[in-house]
Coordinates of N, CA and C in Angstrom, one line a residue:
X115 N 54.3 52.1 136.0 CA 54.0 53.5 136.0 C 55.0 54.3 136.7
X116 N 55.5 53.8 137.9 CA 56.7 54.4 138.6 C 58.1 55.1 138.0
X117 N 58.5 53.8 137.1 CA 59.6 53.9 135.9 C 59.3 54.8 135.4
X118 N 58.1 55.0 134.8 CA 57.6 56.4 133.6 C 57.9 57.8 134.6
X119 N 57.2 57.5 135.4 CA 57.0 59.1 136.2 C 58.9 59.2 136.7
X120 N 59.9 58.7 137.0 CA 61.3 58.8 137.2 C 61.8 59.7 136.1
X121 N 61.3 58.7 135.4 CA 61.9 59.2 133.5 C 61.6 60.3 133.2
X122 N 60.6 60.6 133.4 CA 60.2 61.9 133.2 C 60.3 62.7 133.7
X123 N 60.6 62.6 134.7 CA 61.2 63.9 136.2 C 62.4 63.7 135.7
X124 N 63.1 62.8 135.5 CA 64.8 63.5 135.0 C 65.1 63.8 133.7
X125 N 64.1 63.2 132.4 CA 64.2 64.0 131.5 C 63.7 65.7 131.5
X126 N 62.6 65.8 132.1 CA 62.3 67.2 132.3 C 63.1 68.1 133.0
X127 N 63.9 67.3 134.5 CA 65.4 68.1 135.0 C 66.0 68.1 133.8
X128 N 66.8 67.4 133.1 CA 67.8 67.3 132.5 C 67.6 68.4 131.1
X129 N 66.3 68.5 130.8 CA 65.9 70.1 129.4 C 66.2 71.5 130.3
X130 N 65.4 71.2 131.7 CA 65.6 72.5 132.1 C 67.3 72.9 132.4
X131 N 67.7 71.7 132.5 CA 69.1 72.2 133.0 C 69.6 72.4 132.1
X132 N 69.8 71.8 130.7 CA 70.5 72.1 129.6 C 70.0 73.3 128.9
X133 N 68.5 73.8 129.2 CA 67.8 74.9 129.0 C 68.5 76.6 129.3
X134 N 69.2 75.9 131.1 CA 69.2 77.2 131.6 C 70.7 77.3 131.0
X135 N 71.8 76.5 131.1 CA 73.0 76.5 130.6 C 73.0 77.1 129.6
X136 N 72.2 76.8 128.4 CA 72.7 77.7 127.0 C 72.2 79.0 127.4
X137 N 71.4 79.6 128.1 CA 70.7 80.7 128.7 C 72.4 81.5 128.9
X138 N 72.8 81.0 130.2 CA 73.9 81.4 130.7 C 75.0 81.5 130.0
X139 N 75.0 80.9 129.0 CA 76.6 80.7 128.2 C 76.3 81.9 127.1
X140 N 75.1 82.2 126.5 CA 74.8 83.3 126.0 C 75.3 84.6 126.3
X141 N 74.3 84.6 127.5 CA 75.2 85.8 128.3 C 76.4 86.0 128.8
X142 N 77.2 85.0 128.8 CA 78.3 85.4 129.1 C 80.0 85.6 127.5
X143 N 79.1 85.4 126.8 CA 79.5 85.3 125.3 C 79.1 87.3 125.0
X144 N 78.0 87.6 125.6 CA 77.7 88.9 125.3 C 78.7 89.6 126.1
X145 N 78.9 89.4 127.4 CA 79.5 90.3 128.1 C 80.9 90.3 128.0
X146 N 81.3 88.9 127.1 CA 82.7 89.5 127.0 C 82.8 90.2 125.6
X147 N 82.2 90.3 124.7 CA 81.8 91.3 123.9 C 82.2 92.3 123.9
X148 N 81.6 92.9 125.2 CA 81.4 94.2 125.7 C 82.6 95.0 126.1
X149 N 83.1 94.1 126.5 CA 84.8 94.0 127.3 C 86.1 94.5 126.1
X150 N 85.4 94.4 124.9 CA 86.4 94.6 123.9 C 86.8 95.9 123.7
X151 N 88.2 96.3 123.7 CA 88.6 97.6 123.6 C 89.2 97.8 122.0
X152 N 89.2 98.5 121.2 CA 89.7 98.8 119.8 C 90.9 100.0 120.3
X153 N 91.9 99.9 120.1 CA 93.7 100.9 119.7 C 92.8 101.7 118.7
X154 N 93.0 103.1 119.2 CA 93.2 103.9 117.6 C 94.3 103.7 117.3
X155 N 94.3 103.7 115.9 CA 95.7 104.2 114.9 C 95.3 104.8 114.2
X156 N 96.7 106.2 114.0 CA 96.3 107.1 113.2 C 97.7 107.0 112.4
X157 N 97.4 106.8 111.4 CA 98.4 106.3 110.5 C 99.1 107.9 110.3
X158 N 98.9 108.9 109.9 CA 99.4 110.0 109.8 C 100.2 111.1 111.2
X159 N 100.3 110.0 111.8 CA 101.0 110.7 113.4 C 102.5 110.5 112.8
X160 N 102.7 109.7 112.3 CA 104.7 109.5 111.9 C 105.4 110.9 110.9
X161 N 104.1 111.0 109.8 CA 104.1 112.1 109.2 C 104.2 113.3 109.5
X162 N 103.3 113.7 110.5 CA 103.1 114.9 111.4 C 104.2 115.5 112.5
X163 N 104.9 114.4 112.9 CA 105.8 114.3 113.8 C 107.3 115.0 113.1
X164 N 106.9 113.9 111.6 CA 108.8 114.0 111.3 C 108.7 116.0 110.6
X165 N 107.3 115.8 110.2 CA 107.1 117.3 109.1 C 107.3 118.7 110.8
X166 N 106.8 118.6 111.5 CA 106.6 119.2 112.8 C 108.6 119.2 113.2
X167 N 109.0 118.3 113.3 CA 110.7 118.0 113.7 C 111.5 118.3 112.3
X168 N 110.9 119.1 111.2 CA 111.6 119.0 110.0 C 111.3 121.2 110.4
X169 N 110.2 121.2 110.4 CA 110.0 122.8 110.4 C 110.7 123.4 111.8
X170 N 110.6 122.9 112.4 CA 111.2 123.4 114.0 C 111.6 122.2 115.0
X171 N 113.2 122.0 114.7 CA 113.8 121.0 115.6 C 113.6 120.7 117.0
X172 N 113.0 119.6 117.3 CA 112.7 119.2 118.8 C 111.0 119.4 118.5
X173 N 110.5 119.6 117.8 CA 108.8 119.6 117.4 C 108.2 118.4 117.6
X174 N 108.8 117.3 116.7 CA 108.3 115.9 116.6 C 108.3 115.5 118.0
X175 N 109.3 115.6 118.6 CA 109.3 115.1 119.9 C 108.3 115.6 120.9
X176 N 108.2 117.0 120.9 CA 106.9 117.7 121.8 C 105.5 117.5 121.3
X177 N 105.7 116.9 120.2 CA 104.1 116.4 119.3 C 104.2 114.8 119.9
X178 N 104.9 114.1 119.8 CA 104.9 112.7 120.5 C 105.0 112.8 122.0
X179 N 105.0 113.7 122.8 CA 104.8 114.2 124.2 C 105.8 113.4 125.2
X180 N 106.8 114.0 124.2 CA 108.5 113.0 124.8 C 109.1 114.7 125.0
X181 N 109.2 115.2 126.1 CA 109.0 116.3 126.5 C 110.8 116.2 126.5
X182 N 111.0 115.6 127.1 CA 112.7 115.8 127.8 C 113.5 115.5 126.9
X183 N 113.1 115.1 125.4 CA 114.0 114.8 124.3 C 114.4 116.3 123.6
X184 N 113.3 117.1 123.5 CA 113.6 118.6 123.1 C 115.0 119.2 123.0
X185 N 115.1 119.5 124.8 CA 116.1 120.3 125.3 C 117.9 119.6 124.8
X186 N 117.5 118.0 124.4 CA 118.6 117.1 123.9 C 119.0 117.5 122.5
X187 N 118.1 117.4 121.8 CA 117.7 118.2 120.2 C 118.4 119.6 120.2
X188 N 117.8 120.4 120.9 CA 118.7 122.1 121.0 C 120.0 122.1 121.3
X189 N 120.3 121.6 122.4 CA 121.5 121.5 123.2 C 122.8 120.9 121.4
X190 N 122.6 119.8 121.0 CA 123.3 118.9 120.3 C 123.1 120.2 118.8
X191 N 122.2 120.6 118.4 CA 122.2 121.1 116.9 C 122.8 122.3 117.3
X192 N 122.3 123.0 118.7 CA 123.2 124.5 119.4 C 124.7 124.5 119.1
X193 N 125.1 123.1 119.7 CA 126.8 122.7 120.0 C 127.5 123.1 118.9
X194 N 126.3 122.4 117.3 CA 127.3 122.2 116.2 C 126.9 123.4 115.1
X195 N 126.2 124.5 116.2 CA 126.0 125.7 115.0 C 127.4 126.6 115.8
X196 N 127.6 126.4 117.4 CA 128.3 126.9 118.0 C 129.6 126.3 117.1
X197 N 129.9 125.7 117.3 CA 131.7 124.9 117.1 C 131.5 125.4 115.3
X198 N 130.6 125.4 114.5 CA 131.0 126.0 113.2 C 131.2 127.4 113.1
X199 N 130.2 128.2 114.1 CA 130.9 129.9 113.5 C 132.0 130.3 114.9
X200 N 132.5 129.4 115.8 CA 133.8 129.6 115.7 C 134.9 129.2 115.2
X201 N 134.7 128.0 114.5 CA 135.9 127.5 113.4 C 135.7 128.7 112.5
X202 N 134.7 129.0 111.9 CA 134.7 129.9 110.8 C 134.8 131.3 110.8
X203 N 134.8 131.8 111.8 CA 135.4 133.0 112.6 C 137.1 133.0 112.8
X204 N 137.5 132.0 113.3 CA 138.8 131.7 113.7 C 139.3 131.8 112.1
X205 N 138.8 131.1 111.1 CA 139.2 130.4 109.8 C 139.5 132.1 108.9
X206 N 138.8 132.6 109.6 CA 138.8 134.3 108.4 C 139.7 135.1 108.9
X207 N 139.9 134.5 110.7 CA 140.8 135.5 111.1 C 142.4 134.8 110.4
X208 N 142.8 133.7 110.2 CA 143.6 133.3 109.8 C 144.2 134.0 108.6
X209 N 143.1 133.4 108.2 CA 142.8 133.5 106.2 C 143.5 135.2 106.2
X210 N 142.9 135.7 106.9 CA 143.0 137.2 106.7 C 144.1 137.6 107.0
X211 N 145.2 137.0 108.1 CA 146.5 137.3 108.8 C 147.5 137.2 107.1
X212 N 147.0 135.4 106.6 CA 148.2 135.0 106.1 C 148.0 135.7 104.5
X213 N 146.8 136.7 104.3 CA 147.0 137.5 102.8 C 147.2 138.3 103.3
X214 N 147.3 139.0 104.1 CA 148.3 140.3 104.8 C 150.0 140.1 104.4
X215 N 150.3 139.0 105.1 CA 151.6 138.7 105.2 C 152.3 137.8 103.4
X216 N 151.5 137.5 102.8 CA 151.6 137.3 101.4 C 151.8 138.8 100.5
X217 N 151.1 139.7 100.8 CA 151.5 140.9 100.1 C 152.5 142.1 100.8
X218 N 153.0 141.5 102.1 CA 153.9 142.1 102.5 C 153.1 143.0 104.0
X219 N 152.5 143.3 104.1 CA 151.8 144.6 105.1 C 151.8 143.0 105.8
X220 N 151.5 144.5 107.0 CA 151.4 143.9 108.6 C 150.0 143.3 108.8
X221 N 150.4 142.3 109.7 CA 149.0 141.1 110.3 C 149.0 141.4 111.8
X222 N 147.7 140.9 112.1 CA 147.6 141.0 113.8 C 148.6 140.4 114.5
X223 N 149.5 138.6 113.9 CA 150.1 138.2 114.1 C 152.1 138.7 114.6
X224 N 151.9 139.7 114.1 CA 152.8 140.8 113.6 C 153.1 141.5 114.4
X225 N 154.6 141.6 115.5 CA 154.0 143.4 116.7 C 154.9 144.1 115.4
X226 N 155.0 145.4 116.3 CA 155.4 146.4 115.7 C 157.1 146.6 114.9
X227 N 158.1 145.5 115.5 CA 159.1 145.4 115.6 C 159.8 144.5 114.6
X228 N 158.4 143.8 113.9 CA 158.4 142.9 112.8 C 158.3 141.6 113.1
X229 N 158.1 141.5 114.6 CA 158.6 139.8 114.7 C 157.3 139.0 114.5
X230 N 157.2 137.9 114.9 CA 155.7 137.3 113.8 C 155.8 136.3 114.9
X231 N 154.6 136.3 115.8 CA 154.2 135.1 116.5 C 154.1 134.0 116.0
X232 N 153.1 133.7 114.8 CA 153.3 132.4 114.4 C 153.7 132.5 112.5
X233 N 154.4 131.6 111.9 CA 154.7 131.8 111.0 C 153.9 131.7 109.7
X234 N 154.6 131.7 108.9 CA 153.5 131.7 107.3 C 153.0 130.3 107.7
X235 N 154.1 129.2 107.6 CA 153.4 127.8 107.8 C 152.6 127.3 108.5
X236 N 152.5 128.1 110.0 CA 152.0 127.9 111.0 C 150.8 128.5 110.6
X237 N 150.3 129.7 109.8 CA 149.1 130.4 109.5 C 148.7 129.1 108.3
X238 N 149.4 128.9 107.6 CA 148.6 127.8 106.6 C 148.2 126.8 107.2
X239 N 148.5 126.0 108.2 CA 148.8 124.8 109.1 C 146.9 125.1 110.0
X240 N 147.1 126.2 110.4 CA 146.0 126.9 111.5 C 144.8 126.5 110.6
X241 N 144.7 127.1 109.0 CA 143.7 127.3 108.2 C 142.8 126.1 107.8
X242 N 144.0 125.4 107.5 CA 143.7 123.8 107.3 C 143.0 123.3 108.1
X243 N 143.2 123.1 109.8 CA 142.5 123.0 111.0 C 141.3 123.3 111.0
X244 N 141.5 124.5 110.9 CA 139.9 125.0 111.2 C 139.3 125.1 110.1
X245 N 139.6 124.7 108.7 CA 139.0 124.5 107.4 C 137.5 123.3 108.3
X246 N 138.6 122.4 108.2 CA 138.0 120.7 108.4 C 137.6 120.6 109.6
X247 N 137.9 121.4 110.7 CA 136.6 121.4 111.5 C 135.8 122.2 111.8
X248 N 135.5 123.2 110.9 CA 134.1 123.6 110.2 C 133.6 122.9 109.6
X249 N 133.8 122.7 108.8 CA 133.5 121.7 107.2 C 132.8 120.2 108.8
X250 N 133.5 119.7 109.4 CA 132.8 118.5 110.3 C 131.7 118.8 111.3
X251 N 131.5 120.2 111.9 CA 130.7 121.0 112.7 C 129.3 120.7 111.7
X252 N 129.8 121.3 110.0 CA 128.7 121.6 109.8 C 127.9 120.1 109.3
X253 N 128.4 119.3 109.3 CA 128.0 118.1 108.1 C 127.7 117.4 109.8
X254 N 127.7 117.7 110.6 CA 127.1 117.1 112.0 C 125.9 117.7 112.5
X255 N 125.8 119.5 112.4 CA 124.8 119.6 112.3 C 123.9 119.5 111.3
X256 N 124.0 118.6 110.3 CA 123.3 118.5 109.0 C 122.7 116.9 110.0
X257 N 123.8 116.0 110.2 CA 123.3 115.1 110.4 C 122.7 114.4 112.0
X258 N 122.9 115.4 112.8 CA 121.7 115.4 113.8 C 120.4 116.1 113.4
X259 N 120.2 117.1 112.7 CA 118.9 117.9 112.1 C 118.5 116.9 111.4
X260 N 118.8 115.8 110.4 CA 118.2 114.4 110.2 C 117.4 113.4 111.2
X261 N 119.1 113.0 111.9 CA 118.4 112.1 112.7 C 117.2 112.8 113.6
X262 N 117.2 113.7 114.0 CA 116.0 113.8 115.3 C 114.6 113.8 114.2
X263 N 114.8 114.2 112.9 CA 113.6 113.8 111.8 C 112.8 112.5 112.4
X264 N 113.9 111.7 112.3 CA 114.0 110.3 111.5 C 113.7 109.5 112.9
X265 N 114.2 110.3 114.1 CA 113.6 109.7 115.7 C 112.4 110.0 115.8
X266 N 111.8 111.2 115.6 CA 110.2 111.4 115.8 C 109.7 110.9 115.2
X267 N 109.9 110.4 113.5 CA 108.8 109.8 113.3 C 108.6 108.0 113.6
X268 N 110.0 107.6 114.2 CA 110.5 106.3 114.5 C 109.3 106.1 115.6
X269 N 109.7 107.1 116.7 CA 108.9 106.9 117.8 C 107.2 107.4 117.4
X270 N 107.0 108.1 116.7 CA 105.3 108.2 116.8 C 104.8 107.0 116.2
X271 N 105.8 105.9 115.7 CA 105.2 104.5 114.9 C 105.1 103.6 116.2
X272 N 105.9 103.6 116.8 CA 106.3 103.1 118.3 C 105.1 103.1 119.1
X273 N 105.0 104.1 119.3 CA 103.6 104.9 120.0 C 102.5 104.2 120.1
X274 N 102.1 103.8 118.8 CA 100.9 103.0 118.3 C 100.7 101.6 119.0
X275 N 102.0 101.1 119.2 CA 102.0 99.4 119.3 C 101.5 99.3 120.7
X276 N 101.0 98.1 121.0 CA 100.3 97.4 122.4 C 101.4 97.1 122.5
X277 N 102.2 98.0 124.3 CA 103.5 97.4 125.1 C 102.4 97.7 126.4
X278 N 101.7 96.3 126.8 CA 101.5 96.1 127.6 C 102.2 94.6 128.7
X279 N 102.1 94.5 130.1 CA 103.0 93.9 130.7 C 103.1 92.2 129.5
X280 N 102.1 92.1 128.7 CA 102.3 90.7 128.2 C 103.2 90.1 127.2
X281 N 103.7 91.7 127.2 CA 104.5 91.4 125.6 C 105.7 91.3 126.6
X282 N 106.8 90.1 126.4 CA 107.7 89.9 127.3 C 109.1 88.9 126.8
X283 N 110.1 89.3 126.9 CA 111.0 88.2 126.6 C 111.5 87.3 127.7
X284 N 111.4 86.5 128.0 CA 112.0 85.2 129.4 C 113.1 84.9 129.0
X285 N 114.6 85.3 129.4 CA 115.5 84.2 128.8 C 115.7 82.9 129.8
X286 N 115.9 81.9 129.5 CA 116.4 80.4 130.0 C 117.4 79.9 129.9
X287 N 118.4 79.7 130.5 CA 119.7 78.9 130.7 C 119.1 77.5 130.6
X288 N 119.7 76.8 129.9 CA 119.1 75.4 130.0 C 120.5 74.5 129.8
X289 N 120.1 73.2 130.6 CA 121.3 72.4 130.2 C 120.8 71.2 129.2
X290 N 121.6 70.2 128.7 CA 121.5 69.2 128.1 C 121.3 67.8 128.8
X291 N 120.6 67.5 128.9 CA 120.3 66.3 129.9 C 121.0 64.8 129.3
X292 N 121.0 64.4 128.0 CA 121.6 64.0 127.0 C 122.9 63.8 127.5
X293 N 123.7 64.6 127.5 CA 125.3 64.7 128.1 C 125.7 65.3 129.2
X294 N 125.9 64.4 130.2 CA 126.0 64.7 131.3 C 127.3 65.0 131.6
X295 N 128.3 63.7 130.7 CA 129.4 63.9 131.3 C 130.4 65.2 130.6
X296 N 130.0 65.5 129.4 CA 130.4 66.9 128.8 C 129.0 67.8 128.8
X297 N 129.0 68.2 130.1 CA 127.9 69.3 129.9 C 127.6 70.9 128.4
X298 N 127.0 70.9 128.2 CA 126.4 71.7 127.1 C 125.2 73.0 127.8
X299 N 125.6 74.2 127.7 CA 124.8 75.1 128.1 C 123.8 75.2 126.9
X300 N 123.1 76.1 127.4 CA 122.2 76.7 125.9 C 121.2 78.1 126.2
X301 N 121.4 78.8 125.3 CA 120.1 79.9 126.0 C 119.3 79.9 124.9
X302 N 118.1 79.7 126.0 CA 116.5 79.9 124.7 C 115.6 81.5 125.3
X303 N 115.2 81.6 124.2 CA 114.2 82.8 124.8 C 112.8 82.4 124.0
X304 N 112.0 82.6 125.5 CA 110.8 82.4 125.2 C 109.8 83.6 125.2
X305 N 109.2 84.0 123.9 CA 108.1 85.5 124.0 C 107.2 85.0 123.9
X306 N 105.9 86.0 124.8 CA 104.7 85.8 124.1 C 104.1 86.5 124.1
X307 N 102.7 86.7 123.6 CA 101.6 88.0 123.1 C 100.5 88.2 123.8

C-alpha cells in the first residue's frame, strides 16, 4: 500500500507540474505576441518625393526631412543658372562686337583712333569659348535638376528599410592555418539580420 500511495504523490506532482508549465509557456507565447511591432510602408513616398523635387528643386528632400540637402540643391542649380547667363551675356556681347566689325562700323572693342583691343580672330576665338561653356553650364544644370529628382526618390525608398544597430558588416582578416610556411591572408565579411 506504501508503493501505491508514493506513486501517486509523484504522479499527481508530476501532472501538476507539467500542468502548470504548459500554463506558463502559454503565457509567455502571448506576451511575446504583444511585443510585435509592424514598419509602415508607404509605397507612394518615392513618388511624392521625386514629383515634389521635379515641381520645386530641393522639395523631395524637405519632404524626406533631409533638411540640409536643400540649400546643396539651390546653391549647385544657382551656380549653373549663374555661369550660363553670364557666358551668354558675354557670348552676345562678343557676337555683337565681331558683326559690328564685319560690316565695317565701330565695336566697343574699338577706341576712337581705330585701334582694336582684341582682334577679329580673337572676337571669333572669345565666341567659341563662351559658345561651349554655356552650352556646358546649361546641360549641367539640366543634369543636377535630374539627379536631385532621382536622389529624393532614392532616399524616400531608403527611408523605409529597418537600419537598426543589427544590420552590420564585421570584416575579418583571417590567415591560412594550412600553410604556414607561405602564409596566405584572406578577408571575409561576415553580415547579419
Amino acid at each position: 500500500m506504501f508503493p501505491k500511495k508514493i506513486i501517486l504523490l509523484f504522479l499527481g506532482l508530476f501532472l501538476s507540474y507539467s500542468f502548470y508549465g504548459q500554463k506558463k509557456d502559454s503565457l509567455a507565447i502571448k506576451t511575446k505576441k504583444s511585443k510585435l511591432t509592424t514598419n509602415k510602408y508607404n509605397p507612394l513616398s518615392p513618388s511624392k518625393a521625386a514629383f515634389y523635387s521635379a515641381i520645386f528643386p530641393g522639395g523631395g528632400q524637405i519632404y524626406n526631412k533631409k533638411y540640409w540637402k536643400a540649400p546643396i540643391v539651390w546653391g549647385a542649380i544657382g551656380a549653373s543658372i549663374y555661369y550660363y547667363t553670364t557666358n551668354s551675356n558675354e557670348y552676345d556681347r562678343f557676337r555683337n562686337a565681331f558683326k559690328l566689325r564685319k560690316q565695317g562700323l565701330k565695336d566697343e572693342f574699338t577706341d576712337d583712333d581705330g585701334n582694336q583691343s582684341i582682334s577679329t580672330l580673337g572676337l571669333e576665338n572669345a565666341q567659341k569659348v563662351l559658345r561651349k561653356n554655356r552650352d556646358l553650364s546649361l546641360l549641367t544644370g539640366v543634369l543636377l535638376y535630374v539627379l536631385q529628382i532621382v536622389e529624393a526618390s532614392v532616399n524616400a525608398h531608403l527611408l523605409q528599410f529597418n537600419t537598426n544597430d543589427n544590420l552590420s558588416i564585421n570584416p575579418t582578416i583571417s590567415t591560412d592555418p594550412m600553410l604556414i610556411e607561405a602564409p596566405k591572408v584572406g578577408l571575409t565579411f561576415k553580415y547579419s539580420f
